[in-house]
Coordinates of C-alpha atoms in Angstrom, one line a residue:
Chain A
M9 CA 125.4 168.3 -11.5
T10 CA 123.6 165.2 -12.6
D11 CA 122.9 162.1 -13.4
R12 CA 124.4 161.5 -16.7
E13 CA 125.6 158.6 -18.6
D14 CA 128.4 160.0 -20.2
G15 CA 131.1 163.0 -20.1
G16 CA 132.1 164.9 -23.2
S17 CA 135.8 164.1 -24.9
D18 CA 137.4 166.4 -22.4
D19 CA 135.5 165.3 -19.0
L20 CA 138.3 163.6 -16.4
I21 CA 136.7 160.6 -14.9
L22 CA 137.1 159.6 -11.5
D23 CA 135.9 156.6 -10.2
L24 CA 135.0 156.1 -6.3
A25 CA 134.4 152.9 -4.7
V26 CA 131.7 153.7 -2.0
L27 CA 129.0 151.4 -0.3
E28 CA 130.0 148.8 -1.9
T29 CA 129.2 150.1 -5.9
V30 CA 131.3 152.5 -7.6
V31 CA 130.0 156.0 -8.8
R32 CA 132.0 157.4 -11.7
V33 CA 133.0 161.2 -11.7
V34 CA 133.1 163.4 -14.8
I35 CA 134.5 166.4 -13.7
D36 CA 134.6 169.3 -16.6
G37 CA 137.4 171.1 -15.6
D38 CA 141.4 170.9 -15.5
D39 CA 143.7 168.0 -13.7
Q40 CA 144.3 170.3 -10.9
L41 CA 140.4 170.2 -9.9
R42 CA 140.9 165.7 -10.4
R43 CA 143.6 166.5 -8.4
R44 CA 142.0 168.2 -5.1
I45 CA 138.7 165.9 -5.7
A46 CA 141.1 162.7 -5.7
Q47 CA 143.2 164.0 -2.4
A48 CA 139.4 164.7 -0.9
W49 CA 138.3 161.6 -2.2
H50 CA 141.0 159.2 -1.9
L51 CA 140.4 156.7 0.6
C52 CA 137.6 155.5 -2.0
V53 CA 139.3 156.1 -5.8
T54 CA 139.8 152.6 -7.1
D55 CA 141.3 152.2 -10.4
T56 CA 138.8 151.6 -12.8
A57 CA 141.0 148.1 -14.1
E58 CA 140.3 146.8 -10.6
M59 CA 137.2 147.4 -9.8
T60 CA 135.9 145.4 -7.3
F61 CA 132.5 146.5 -7.6
P62 CA 130.2 147.6 -10.2
Q63 CA 130.4 150.9 -11.6
E64 CA 126.7 151.4 -11.2
R65 CA 126.3 155.2 -11.7
T66 CA 127.5 158.8 -12.6
V67 CA 127.8 162.2 -11.4
H68 CA 129.5 165.4 -12.8
V69 CA 131.2 167.8 -11.4
S70 CA 131.6 171.1 -13.6
A71 CA 134.0 174.1 -12.9
R72 CA 134.2 176.2 -15.8
G73 CA 134.6 180.2 -14.5
L74 CA 133.9 179.5 -10.9
T75 CA 135.5 181.1 -8.1
A76 CA 137.8 180.2 -5.5
E77 CA 133.9 180.1 -3.0
E78 CA 131.9 178.4 -5.8
L79 CA 134.8 176.1 -6.8
T80 CA 134.3 174.9 -3.2
R81 CA 131.0 174.7 -3.6
A82 CA 130.7 173.0 -6.2
I83 CA 132.9 170.2 -4.8
M84 CA 131.0 170.2 -1.5
R85 CA 127.4 169.6 -3.4
L86 CA 129.5 166.7 -5.6
T87 CA 129.5 164.7 -2.4
Q88 CA 125.8 165.1 -1.3
D89 CA 125.8 163.7 -5.9
V90 CA 127.9 160.8 -5.1
T91 CA 125.9 160.0 -1.7
L92 CA 122.3 160.5 -2.8
A93 CA 123.7 157.9 -6.0
A94 CA 125.5 155.5 -4.1
V95 CA 122.4 155.1 -1.4
R96 CA 120.2 154.8 -4.5
S97 CA 122.1 152.5 -6.5
Q98 CA 121.8 150.2 -3.2
A99 CA 117.9 150.9 -2.4
G100 CA 116.8 147.1 -1.6
R101 CA 120.3 146.0 -0.9
Y102 CA 121.5 147.5 2.4
L103 CA 119.4 149.5 5.5
M104 CA 121.6 152.3 4.9
L105 CA 121.7 154.7 7.8
H106 CA 121.7 158.6 8.3
A107 CA 124.8 158.0 10.8
G108 CA 128.5 157.9 11.3
G109 CA 130.2 154.7 11.9
L110 CA 133.9 153.6 13.7
C111 CA 134.7 150.0 14.5
H112 CA 137.7 148.3 16.2
P113 CA 140.5 148.2 14.2
V114 CA 141.1 144.5 15.1
T115 CA 137.8 142.6 15.9
G116 CA 135.6 144.4 13.5
A117 CA 133.4 145.6 16.5
A118 CA 131.4 149.2 15.1
I119 CA 129.5 151.7 16.8
V120 CA 126.7 153.4 14.2
Y121 CA 125.5 156.7 15.4
V122 CA 123.0 158.1 14.1
A123 CA 121.8 162.1 13.7
P124 CA 120.6 164.4 11.4
G125 CA 123.1 166.3 8.9
G126 CA 124.8 168.9 11.4
T127 CA 124.1 167.5 14.5
G128 CA 127.9 166.2 15.8
K129 CA 128.5 162.7 13.3
T130 CA 131.3 164.6 11.9
T131 CA 132.1 166.1 14.9
L132 CA 132.4 162.5 16.4
T133 CA 134.4 160.8 13.7
R134 CA 136.7 163.7 14.7
T135 CA 137.1 162.6 18.3
F136 CA 137.3 159.3 18.6
G137 CA 137.9 158.2 14.8
P138 CA 142.4 158.6 14.9
G139 CA 143.0 155.3 16.6
L140 CA 139.4 153.1 15.6
A141 CA 139.1 152.3 12.0
Y142 CA 136.6 155.2 9.8
I143 CA 133.6 153.2 8.5
S144 CA 131.5 156.8 7.2
D145 CA 130.3 159.9 8.8
E146 CA 126.9 160.5 6.5
T147 CA 125.4 156.8 5.8
I148 CA 125.7 153.5 7.6
A149 CA 124.8 150.5 5.3
I150 CA 124.3 147.0 7.0
G151 CA 123.2 144.0 5.4
P152 CA 121.5 141.4 6.8
D153 CA 124.2 139.6 8.0
G154 CA 125.2 142.6 10.9
T155 CA 128.0 143.7 8.6
M156 CA 128.9 147.0 7.1
A157 CA 129.8 148.3 3.9
Q158 CA 132.2 151.3 4.0
Y159 CA 131.6 154.8 2.7
L160 CA 135.0 156.5 3.2
K161 CA 134.0 159.8 2.1
P162 CA 135.6 163.4 2.7
L163 CA 134.6 165.0 5.8
S164 CA 132.3 167.7 5.3
I165 CA 133.6 170.0 7.6
R166 CA 131.7 173.9 8.4
Q167 CA 134.6 176.7 7.1
P168 CA 134.7 178.8 10.7
D169 CA 134.4 182.2 9.1
N170 CA 131.4 180.5 6.6
P171 CA 129.6 177.7 8.4
A172 CA 127.3 177.8 5.3
V173 CA 130.5 176.4 3.2
K174 CA 132.0 173.3 4.1
D175 CA 135.6 171.4 3.2
E176 CA 135.8 168.1 2.0
V177 CA 138.5 167.2 4.6
P178 CA 141.2 163.9 3.4
P179 CA 139.9 161.4 6.1
G180 CA 143.8 160.6 6.3
S181 CA 144.4 164.5 6.9
L182 CA 142.7 164.0 10.4
G183 CA 144.3 160.8 11.7
L184 CA 141.5 158.4 10.0
R185 CA 142.0 154.9 9.0
P186 CA 139.9 152.3 6.7
P187 CA 139.2 149.4 8.4
S188 CA 141.3 146.2 7.7
V189 CA 138.7 143.8 8.7
Q190 CA 134.4 143.4 7.8
P191 CA 132.9 145.9 10.1
W192 CA 130.1 144.3 12.2
V193 CA 127.5 146.2 14.0
A194 CA 127.8 146.1 17.8
G195 CA 126.0 149.1 19.0
V196 CA 123.8 152.2 17.1
I197 CA 122.5 155.0 19.4
V198 CA 121.1 157.8 18.7
L199 CA 123.4 161.9 18.7
Q200 CA 121.1 164.7 20.6
R201 CA 123.8 167.3 21.4
D202 CA 122.5 169.8 24.1
P203 CA 124.9 172.2 24.9
A204 CA 123.1 173.3 28.0
L205 CA 123.2 169.6 30.1
A206 CA 124.8 170.4 32.7
D207 CA 127.5 168.0 33.5
G208 CA 127.5 163.6 32.5
I209 CA 125.3 162.2 29.5
E210 CA 122.4 161.3 30.1
V211 CA 121.5 158.0 28.2
R212 CA 118.0 155.8 28.0
E213 CA 117.5 152.7 26.5
V214 CA 114.2 152.5 23.6
G215 CA 112.0 149.6 22.6
V216 CA 112.2 147.9 19.3
L217 CA 109.3 149.7 18.1
D218 CA 109.9 152.7 20.0
A219 CA 113.5 152.6 18.1
I220 CA 111.8 151.8 14.8
A221 CA 110.2 154.9 15.1
T222 CA 112.8 157.1 16.0
L223 CA 115.6 155.8 13.3
S224 CA 112.6 156.0 11.0
P225 CA 113.3 159.3 9.9
E226 CA 116.7 158.8 9.3
I227 CA 116.4 155.7 6.6
S228 CA 117.1 155.9 3.1
S229 CA 114.8 153.8 1.0
L230 CA 113.4 151.9 3.8
A231 CA 110.4 150.4 1.4
S232 CA 112.9 149.0 -0.9
L233 CA 113.6 146.8 2.0
D234 CA 111.9 143.0 1.8
R235 CA 110.1 142.8 5.0
P236 CA 111.0 146.6 5.8
L237 CA 110.4 146.6 10.1
R238 CA 111.3 143.2 10.4
T239 CA 114.5 143.7 8.9
C240 CA 114.8 147.2 11.3
A241 CA 114.1 144.8 14.0
D242 CA 116.3 142.6 13.1
M243 CA 119.6 144.8 13.2
I244 CA 118.3 146.5 16.0
E245 CA 118.2 143.6 18.2
A246 CA 121.2 142.1 17.3
A247 CA 123.3 146.2 18.1
G248 CA 121.9 145.3 22.0
G249 CA 118.7 147.6 21.5
L250 CA 118.7 151.7 20.7
R251 CA 120.4 154.0 22.8
I252 CA 119.0 157.6 22.8
V253 CA 121.7 159.5 24.5
R254 CA 121.9 163.7 25.0
Y255 CA 125.4 164.9 25.9
A256 CA 127.3 168.3 25.6
E257 CA 130.2 167.6 24.3
A258 CA 131.7 164.5 22.4
T259 CA 134.3 163.8 24.7
Q260 CA 131.9 163.0 27.2
L261 CA 130.1 160.2 25.5
E262 CA 134.3 158.4 25.4
S263 CA 133.5 155.9 27.6
L264 CA 130.7 154.2 25.7
V265 CA 132.4 154.2 22.5
R266 CA 135.0 152.8 24.0
T267 CA 132.7 150.1 25.5
V268 CA 130.9 149.6 22.3
V269 CA 133.8 148.8 19.8
G270 CA 135.4 146.8 22.7
S271 CA 132.3 144.0 22.1
V272 CA 133.4 140.7 20.8
R273 CA 130.5 138.8 18.7
Chain B
M5 CA 67.6 155.4 7.4
S6 CA 71.6 155.4 7.6
G7 CA 73.7 152.6 9.2
P8 CA 76.0 151.8 11.8
L9 CA 79.0 152.9 12.0
V10 CA 81.9 150.6 10.1
V11 CA 85.5 150.7 11.0
R12 CA 88.1 149.5 8.4
T13 CA 91.8 149.0 8.2
T14 CA 93.3 150.3 5.3
R15 CA 96.4 148.4 3.6
V16 CA 99.9 149.4 4.6
L17 CA 103.3 148.8 3.1
D18 CA 104.5 146.5 6.1
E19 CA 103.8 146.4 10.0
L20 CA 105.1 145.1 12.6
V21 CA 103.6 143.7 15.8
T22 CA 104.7 143.0 19.3
D23 CA 103.2 143.0 22.8
D24 CA 104.1 146.6 23.1
G25 CA 101.6 147.8 19.8
A26 CA 103.2 147.8 16.6
V27 CA 105.3 150.4 13.5
L28 CA 103.3 150.5 10.7
L29 CA 104.9 151.6 7.0
V30 CA 102.1 153.6 4.9
S31 CA 103.2 156.0 2.3
I32 CA 102.8 159.9 1.7
A33 CA 103.0 161.7 -0.7
D34 CA 107.1 162.1 -0.7
G35 CA 107.3 158.5 0.6
H36 CA 106.8 157.1 2.9
R37 CA 106.5 157.1 6.5
V38 CA 106.9 154.7 10.1
L39 CA 103.7 155.0 12.4
R40 CA 103.7 154.2 15.6
V41 CA 100.5 152.7 17.2
S42 CA 99.4 151.4 21.2
P43 CA 98.3 147.7 21.7
L44 CA 94.7 149.3 21.7
A45 CA 95.2 150.8 18.4
Q46 CA 96.6 147.8 17.0
A47 CA 93.9 145.6 18.5
V48 CA 91.2 148.0 16.9
R49 CA 93.0 147.7 13.5
E50 CA 93.3 144.4 13.9
L51 CA 89.5 144.1 14.6
A52 CA 88.8 146.1 11.8
R53 CA 90.1 143.5 9.6
D54 CA 87.0 142.7 7.3
G55 CA 85.2 145.9 8.6
M56 CA 82.9 145.9 11.9
A57 CA 80.5 147.5 13.7
L58 CA 82.4 150.4 15.8
T59 CA 79.3 149.5 18.6
D60 CA 80.6 145.7 18.6
I61 CA 84.8 146.6 18.5
E62 CA 84.0 148.8 21.3
R63 CA 82.2 146.4 23.4
E64 CA 85.5 143.8 22.2
V65 CA 87.8 146.2 23.1
A66 CA 86.1 146.8 26.5
L67 CA 86.7 143.2 27.3
R68 CA 90.2 143.2 26.2
F69 CA 91.5 146.1 27.7
G70 CA 88.9 147.0 30.2
R71 CA 86.7 150.0 31.0
P72 CA 88.7 153.4 30.9
P73 CA 89.0 155.1 34.6
T74 CA 88.3 158.5 33.4
S75 CA 86.1 158.3 30.7
S76 CA 83.0 155.8 28.8
V77 CA 84.1 153.2 26.0
E78 CA 82.7 155.2 23.5
E79 CA 84.8 158.4 24.6
A80 CA 88.1 156.6 24.4
M81 CA 87.3 154.7 21.4
A82 CA 86.5 157.7 19.4
V83 CA 90.1 159.0 20.0
V84 CA 91.5 156.2 19.3
V85 CA 89.7 155.7 16.0
E86 CA 89.9 159.9 15.3
S87 CA 93.6 159.2 15.7
L88 CA 94.0 156.4 13.5
V89 CA 91.8 158.4 10.7
E90 CA 93.8 160.7 10.5
Q91 CA 96.9 159.0 10.2
G92 CA 94.8 157.1 7.4
V93 CA 95.4 153.4 8.9
V94 CA 91.6 152.8 9.2
T95 CA 88.0 154.6 7.3
V96 CA 84.9 155.0 8.9
A97 CA 81.5 155.1 7.4
E98 CA 78.0 154.6 7.6
G99 CA 77.3 150.5 6.9

């Protein structure tokens, strides 16, 4: 899959509204594959004629001659390609964190949970998402005023018997719903899962400079922003600081999640 | 005959300074990196913006921060400056 301009005449098209841009998916395959991708990305599929955002990037997925597992892997890679395309498209416009986010369905108060891949974002999203509104489980884009662009991607969930392969699961099938109000950053935490942690959770607040240093490996295209470090500091201060949270199981974070999304501006 | 060692601050992409020190955004081979810098190390960078002899920096830092409890100013500064050189945010050369 590459970032070519156009597909061939037999290719199928799917436009996805992600991070306030549109990524066009060109599908070299049959309509069954298109339906499978559309189902996984059901919260992002947009009608070309009714696009709210500009279509800026194109990614390709090919299913010709693939086995069932190869096809699953291709759809998994498609998610990575769409993420990369969206992030590249918005470089310099948003502060983009490798993070998940959920918000209060009425107020939009959002908790942003930052973590490297495979360390808890999707589990937290599945645990607390139902009943809140889903913003992303992969990339959180924050504007200068603290509001957030949605990235309502499928959840990438490892297959129990083959952890190297992830299924792209439609958010709706997990009880996740998109925000009906504009989300804003009410709190930012860094997830540090430690299954050996005996009981409770450990929460450590860090100063703004340490917060920037902690978050920086999980920020995309930082140098593309205007005054990048000041932008990070402003976001962290507006969110009430950064907390590093050690925990064993996602359910232990319930009180923290409820407190943050219960914030008011 | 060699001249005094002169420390000179190198240009970074961005920096944010507070009473707690600084963070610096620097270029690396495959992108960029954020460095956390202590108040003392940031003082060295600020003193060396236009280049300053290491001995003058040692004297100025001792005035601002006091003498270290367990080593000489020269020994303490050698550690700080060496770290800054390794991170590519100052250079040291004979003046």
